[in-house]
Amino acid sequence: QSCHRPGGQRASQEPGSGGLPEGVEYIPTRKKGKNPMKPVGVAWYSLYARTRLGYLFYQRQVKKARERYPHGHSVPQPYCLPGVKILPIPVLSNNYSYLIIDTGSSQAAVIDPSDPLAVQAAIEDEGVILEAIFCTHKHWDHSGGNGVLCQKHSSCRVYGSALDAIPQLTNPLADREKVSVGCLTFEALATPGHTVGHMVYVLDGGPFGSPPCLFSGDLLFLAGCGRPFEGSPETMLASLDVAMGLGEDTLLWPGHEYALECLTFASLLELDNSALEQKLQWAVQQRQEKRSTCPSTLGEEQTYNPFLRTHQPELQEALGLWQGGGEDLDAFRARVLKEVRRRKDLYQAT
């Protein structure tokens, strides 16, 4: 597979004057979508996250996805620099695992190995030694492959937060703790909200002449954000602010391929956002060709991701929200985030 560097991710032609892409419509309903975590109520979430029923459901997801997408839901586009290779692995119906390789030593780490067969196939194709699994959180669609991979790779360690019940966890990590795999250095950042122990991982790109790489799990997607199953809007806002503190050139590698749905939803909130319109047109083209939309940059995300634009008057006005007299700015931003989340939960793209 050839490698690419993320460049200008813009449509080759000028975007249209408005409206949604053909075949995409806005349906304000809670009808179940393809993402099994969408119609989540308290009881269902507890079953999925805390019982064996959740694991059985995950196994069913894996089986169906392997049948429907024998070669993955998207065409992977490796990212290469001298010394490091990042290989997105499309798994389940819309998840991404990531194999990150120190090409000098052939040592590797994997982020969120959802489907162990797909990850193992990538390991064998690349001829590397798996030394580490970094789990962003406990949900089966991010951690379900830990056990199988640990059986196959005896030296592999499993990293993550002790606050989440991550399968086969061997090395609990604290906020800001760093781990080296060959010449690769990862920093763990605590980002609670989606789960109480959610973490993201930042690969230091400096030694390779690259910007930092953020593997965001279910904290942050292209134009989207994970649901705060185990946290408040205030908690999620603080976690998003942690991520945004990494710098605008940081490459965003999310845990799911949700770009088209998230961008379409965002376009309904900000009708005159030209950056959003251009990115949506680009994403439509990418997904028509089954190409991944990863990565974007945090600088890009600030121009069109409504969950990162809670401080922008344009979005606040679109939502009909104004800061109250004496209301703390972060409290107001959390209120804006809560309203964006509420509207997103009522939205479904078909």
PDB file of N, CA, C and O in Angstrom, residues 245-285:
ATOM      1  N   GLY A 245      -6.048  21.831  23.325  1.00  0.00           N
ATOM      2  CA  GLY A 245      -4.814  22.441  23.781  1.00  0.00           C
ATOM      3  C   GLY A 245      -3.570  21.875  23.110  1.00  0.00           C
ATOM      4  O   GLY A 245      -2.457  22.373  23.336  1.00  0.00           O
ATOM      5  N   LEU A 246      -3.738  20.861  22.263  1.00  0.00           N
ATOM      6  CA  LEU A 246      -2.589  20.220  21.613  1.00  0.00           C
ATOM      7  C   LEU A 246      -2.043  21.029  20.441  1.00  0.00           C
ATOM      8  O   LEU A 246      -0.930  20.788  19.994  1.00  0.00           O
ATOM      9  N   GLY A 247      -2.813  21.935  19.900  1.00  0.00           N
ATOM     10  CA  GLY A 247      -2.333  22.747  18.787  1.00  0.00           C
ATOM     11  C   GLY A 247      -3.063  22.461  17.499  1.00  0.00           C
ATOM     12  O   GLY A 247      -3.518  21.338  17.245  1.00  0.00           O
ATOM     13  N   GLU A 248      -3.172  23.489  16.659  1.00  0.00           N
ATOM     14  CA  GLU A 248      -3.984  23.405  15.452  1.00  0.00           C
ATOM     15  C   GLU A 248      -3.438  22.430  14.415  1.00  0.00           C
ATOM     16  O   GLU A 248      -4.188  21.912  13.594  1.00  0.00           O
ATOM     17  N   ASP A 249      -2.122  22.182  14.427  1.00  0.00           N
ATOM     18  CA  ASP A 249      -1.556  21.288  13.412  1.00  0.00           C
ATOM     19  C   ASP A 249      -1.668  19.816  13.779  1.00  0.00           C
ATOM     20  O   ASP A 249      -1.307  18.941  12.993  1.00  0.00           O
ATOM     21  N   THR A 250      -2.185  19.526  14.961  1.00  0.00           N
ATOM     22  CA  THR A 250      -2.321  18.139  15.411  1.00  0.00           C
ATOM     23  C   THR A 250      -3.241  17.352  14.485  1.00  0.00           C
ATOM     24  O   THR A 250      -4.336  17.805  14.137  1.00  0.00           O
ATOM     25  N   LEU A 251      -2.794  16.166  14.084  1.00  0.00           N
ATOM     26  CA  LEU A 251      -3.600  15.300  13.219  1.00  0.00           C
ATOM     27  C   LEU A 251      -4.593  14.508  14.067  1.00  0.00           C
ATOM     28  O   LEU A 251      -4.220  13.908  15.077  1.00  0.00           O
ATOM     29  N   LEU A 252      -5.839  14.507  13.653  1.00  0.00           N
ATOM     30  CA  LEU A 252      -6.906  13.827  14.381  1.00  0.00           C
ATOM     31  C   LEU A 252      -7.223  12.493  13.731  1.00  0.00           C
ATOM     32  O   LEU A 252      -7.642  12.438  12.564  1.00  0.00           O
ATOM     33  N   TRP A 253      -7.031  11.406  14.492  1.00  0.00           N
ATOM     34  CA  TRP A 253      -7.349  10.057  14.046  1.00  0.00           C
ATOM     35  C   TRP A 253      -8.469   9.531  14.958  1.00  0.00           C
ATOM     36  O   TRP A 253      -8.207   9.028  16.047  1.00  0.00           O
ATOM     37  N   PRO A 254      -9.729   9.638  14.548  1.00  0.00           N
ATOM     38  CA  PRO A 254     -10.858   9.278  15.420  1.00  0.00           C
ATOM     39  C   PRO A 254     -11.145   7.786  15.435  1.00  0.00           C
ATOM     40  O   PRO A 254     -10.645   7.020  14.607  1.00  0.00           O
ATOM     41  N   GLY A 255     -12.012   7.393  16.357  1.00  0.00           N
ATOM     42  CA  GLY A 255     -12.356   5.989  16.517  1.00  0.00           C
ATOM     43  C   GLY A 255     -13.453   5.497  15.593  1.00  0.00           C
ATOM     44  O   GLY A 255     -13.729   4.289  15.553  1.00  0.00           O
ATOM     45  N   HIS A 256     -14.095   6.412  14.848  1.00  0.00           N
ATOM     46  CA  HIS A 256     -15.206   6.011  13.976  1.00  0.00           C
ATOM     47  C   HIS A 256     -15.203   6.825  12.693  1.00  0.00           C
ATOM     48  O   HIS A 256     -14.744   7.975  12.661  1.00  0.00           O
ATOM     49  N   GLU A 257     -15.779   6.236  11.654  1.00  0.00           N
ATOM     50  CA  GLU A 257     -16.019   6.917  10.383  1.00  0.00           C
ATOM     51  C   GLU A 257     -17.434   7.481  10.414  1.00  0.00           C
ATOM     52  O   GLU A 257     -18.385   6.851   9.937  1.00  0.00           O
ATOM     53  N   TYR A 258     -17.558   8.656  11.007  1.00  0.00           N
ATOM     54  CA  TYR A 258     -18.854   9.322  11.122  1.00  0.00           C
ATOM     55  C   TYR A 258     -18.883  10.639  10.346  1.00  0.00           C
ATOM     56  O   TYR A 258     -19.801  11.451  10.521  1.00  0.00           O
ATOM     57  N   ALA A 259     -17.892  10.894   9.513  1.00  0.00           N
ATOM     58  CA  ALA A 259     -17.710  12.229   8.939  1.00  0.00           C
ATOM     59  C   ALA A 259     -18.936  12.730   8.192  1.00  0.00           C
ATOM     60  O   ALA A 259     -19.383  13.872   8.400  1.00  0.00           O
ATOM     61  N   LEU A 260     -19.491  11.910   7.315  1.00  0.00           N
ATOM     62  CA  LEU A 260     -20.577  12.389   6.460  1.00  0.00           C
ATOM     63  C   LEU A 260     -21.805  12.745   7.283  1.00  0.00           C
ATOM     64  O   LEU A 260     -22.425  13.796   7.091  1.00  0.00           O
ATOM     65  N   GLU A 261     -22.149  11.891   8.226  1.00  0.00           N
ATOM     66  CA  GLU A 261     -23.309  12.180   9.080  1.00  0.00           C
ATOM     67  C   GLU A 261     -23.077  13.422   9.929  1.00  0.00           C
ATOM     68  O   GLU A 261     -23.942  14.291  10.043  1.00  0.00           O
ATOM     69  N   CYS A 262     -21.885  13.523  10.529  1.00  0.00           N
ATOM     70  CA  CYS A 262     -21.600  14.658  11.415  1.00  0.00           C
ATOM     71  C   CYS A 262     -21.549  15.972  10.653  1.00  0.00           C
ATOM     72  O   CYS A 262     -22.057  17.001  11.116  1.00  0.00           O
ATOM     73  N   LEU A 263     -20.933  15.964   9.482  1.00  0.00           N
ATOM     74  CA  LEU A 263     -20.854  17.188   8.685  1.00  0.00           C
ATOM     75  C   LEU A 263     -22.236  17.616   8.189  1.00  0.00           C
ATOM     76  O   LEU A 263     -22.547  18.813   8.149  1.00  0.00           O
ATOM     77  N   THR A 264     -23.063  16.653   7.809  1.00  0.00           N
ATOM     78  CA  THR A 264     -24.410  16.981   7.354  1.00  0.00           C
ATOM     79  C   THR A 264     -25.213  17.597   8.488  1.00  0.00           C
ATOM     80  O   THR A 264     -25.913  18.604   8.301  1.00  0.00           O
ATOM     81  N   PHE A 265     -25.109  17.022   9.677  1.00  0.00           N
ATOM     82  CA  PHE A 265     -25.789  17.606  10.828  1.00  0.00           C
ATOM     83  C   PHE A 265     -25.288  19.019  11.100  1.00  0.00           C
ATOM     84  O   PHE A 265     -26.075  19.950  11.303  1.00  0.00           O
ATOM     85  N   ALA A 266     -23.972  19.196  11.096  1.00  0.00           N
ATOM     86  CA  ALA A 266     -23.398  20.512  11.376  1.00  0.00           C
ATOM     87  C   ALA A 266     -23.877  21.553  10.369  1.00  0.00           C
ATOM     88  O   ALA A 266     -24.095  22.719  10.716  1.00  0.00           O
ATOM     89  N   SER A 267     -24.066  21.124   9.111  1.00  0.00           N
ATOM     90  CA  SER A 267     -24.495  22.064   8.073  1.00  0.00           C
ATOM     91  C   SER A 267     -25.910  22.571   8.321  1.00  0.00           C
ATOM     92  O   SER A 267     -26.305  23.615   7.780  1.00  0.00           O
ATOM     93  N   LEU A 268     -26.692  21.869   9.105  1.00  0.00           N
ATOM     94  CA  LEU A 268     -28.041  22.310   9.443  1.00  0.00           C
ATOM     95  C   LEU A 268     -28.030  23.363  10.532  1.00  0.00           C
ATOM     96  O   LEU A 268     -29.007  24.088  10.711  1.00  0.00           O
ATOM     97  N   LEU A 269     -26.923  23.441  11.272  1.00  0.00           N
ATOM     98  CA  LEU A 269     -26.809  24.440  12.335  1.00  0.00           C
ATOM     99  C   LEU A 269     -26.227  25.747  11.812  1.00  0.00           C
ATOM    100  O   LEU A 269     -26.696  26.827  12.175  1.00  0.00           O
ATOM    101  N   GLU A 270     -25.199  25.648  10.988  1.00  0.00           N
ATOM    102  CA  GLU A 270     -24.539  26.842  10.461  1.00  0.00           C
ATOM    103  C   GLU A 270     -24.664  26.833   8.936  1.00  0.00           C
ATOM    104  O   GLU A 270     -23.853  26.233   8.235  1.00  0.00           O
ATOM    105  N   LEU A 271     -25.668  27.523   8.447  1.00  0.00           N
ATOM    106  CA  LEU A 271     -25.998  27.460   7.025  1.00  0.00           C
ATOM    107  C   LEU A 271     -25.011  28.219   6.151  1.00  0.00           C
ATOM    108  O   LEU A 271     -24.910  27.946   4.957  1.00  0.00           O
ATOM    109  N   ASP A 272     -24.285  29.181   6.730  1.00  0.00           N
ATOM    110  CA  ASP A 272     -23.404  30.033   5.935  1.00  0.00           C
ATOM    111  C   ASP A 272     -21.932  29.808   6.254  1.00  0.00           C
ATOM    112  O   ASP A 272     -21.107  30.699   6.065  1.00  0.00           O
ATOM    113  N   ASN A 273     -21.584  28.623   6.720  1.00  0.00           N
ATOM    114  CA  ASN A 273     -20.204  28.311   7.064  1.00  0.00           C
ATOM    115  C   ASN A 273     -19.523  27.711   5.833  1.00  0.00           C
ATOM    116  O   ASN A 273     -19.750  26.556   5.481  1.00  0.00           O
ATOM    117  N   SER A 274     -18.686  28.494   5.154  1.00  0.00           N
ATOM    118  CA  SER A 274     -18.085  28.040   3.898  1.00  0.00           C
ATOM    119  C   SER A 274     -17.101  26.902   4.109  1.00  0.00           C
ATOM    120  O   SER A 274     -17.003  25.986   3.281  1.00  0.00           O
ATOM    121  N   ALA A 275     -16.356  26.922   5.228  1.00  0.00           N
ATOM    122  CA  ALA A 275     -15.417  25.830   5.512  1.00  0.00           C
ATOM    123  C   ALA A 275     -16.170  24.523   5.701  1.00  0.00           C
ATOM    124  O   ALA A 275     -15.746  23.464   5.215  1.00  0.00           O
ATOM    125  N   LEU A 276     -17.297  24.591   6.370  1.00  0.00           N
ATOM    126  CA  LEU A 276     -18.133  23.414   6.587  1.00  0.00           C
ATOM    127  C   LEU A 276     -18.705  22.902   5.268  1.00  0.00           C
ATOM    128  O   LEU A 276     -18.698  21.693   4.990  1.00  0.00           O
ATOM    129  N   GLU A 277     -19.157  23.816   4.428  1.00  0.00           N
ATOM    130  CA  GLU A 277     -19.737  23.417   3.143  1.00  0.00           C
ATOM    131  C   GLU A 277     -18.693  22.715   2.268  1.00  0.00           C
ATOM    132  O   GLU A 277     -18.968  21.672   1.655  1.00  0.00           O
ATOM    133  N   GLN A 278     -17.485  23.258   2.249  1.00  0.00           N
ATOM    134  CA  GLN A 278     -16.423  22.647   1.448  1.00  0.00           C
ATOM    135  C   GLN A 278     -16.042  21.272   1.984  1.00  0.00           C
ATOM    136  O   GLN A 278     -15.838  20.328   1.215  1.00  0.00           O
ATOM    137  N   LYS A 279     -15.953  21.155   3.295  1.00  0.00           N
ATOM    138  CA  LYS A 279     -15.572  19.866   3.884  1.00  0.00           C
ATOM    139  C   LYS A 279     -16.653  18.822   3.632  1.00  0.00           C
ATOM    140  O   LYS A 279     -16.346  17.643   3.380  1.00  0.00           O
ATOM    141  N   LEU A 280     -17.899  19.225   3.673  1.00  0.00           N
ATOM    142  CA  LEU A 280     -18.997  18.296   3.404  1.00  0.00           C
ATOM    143  C   LEU A 280     -18.931  17.782   1.971  1.00  0.00           C
ATOM    144  O   LEU A 280     -19.077  16.574   1.727  1.00  0.00           O
ATOM    145  N   GLN A 281     -18.689  18.670   1.033  1.00  0.00           N
ATOM    146  CA  GLN A 281     -18.586  18.240  -0.352  1.00  0.00           C
ATOM    147  C   GLN A 281     -17.415  17.276  -0.542  1.00  0.00           C
ATOM    148  O   GLN A 281     -17.526  16.278  -1.264  1.00  0.00           O
ATOM    149  N   TRP A 282     -16.309  17.565   0.120  1.00  0.00           N
ATOM    150  CA  TRP A 282     -15.147  16.666   0.047  1.00  0.00           C
ATOM    151  C   TRP A 282     -15.483  15.304   0.644  1.00  0.00           C
ATOM    152  O   TRP A 282     -15.148  14.255   0.081  1.00  0.00           O
ATOM    153  N   ALA A 283     -16.161  15.293   1.793  1.00  0.00           N
ATOM    154  CA  ALA A 283     -16.500  14.038   2.459  1.00  0.00           C
ATOM    155  C   ALA A 283     -17.464  13.209   1.629  1.00  0.00           C
ATOM    156  O   ALA A 283     -17.370  11.974   1.584  1.00  0.00           O
ATOM    157  N   VAL A 284     -18.403  13.862   0.955  1.00  0.00           N
ATOM    158  CA  VAL A 284     -19.328  13.136   0.078  1.00  0.00           C
ATOM    159  C   VAL A 284     -18.541  12.383  -0.986  1.00  0.00           C
ATOM    160  O   VAL A 284     -18.784  11.193  -1.250  1.00  0.00           O
ATOM    161  N   GLN A 285     -17.580  13.066  -1.600  1.00  0.00           N
ATOM    162  CA  GLN A 285     -16.772  12.425  -2.634  1.00  0.00           C
ATOM    163  C   GLN A 285     -15.953  11.279  -2.066  1.00  0.00           C
ATOM    164  O   GLN A 285     -15.870  10.195  -2.660  1.00  0.00           O
TER     165      GLN A 285
END
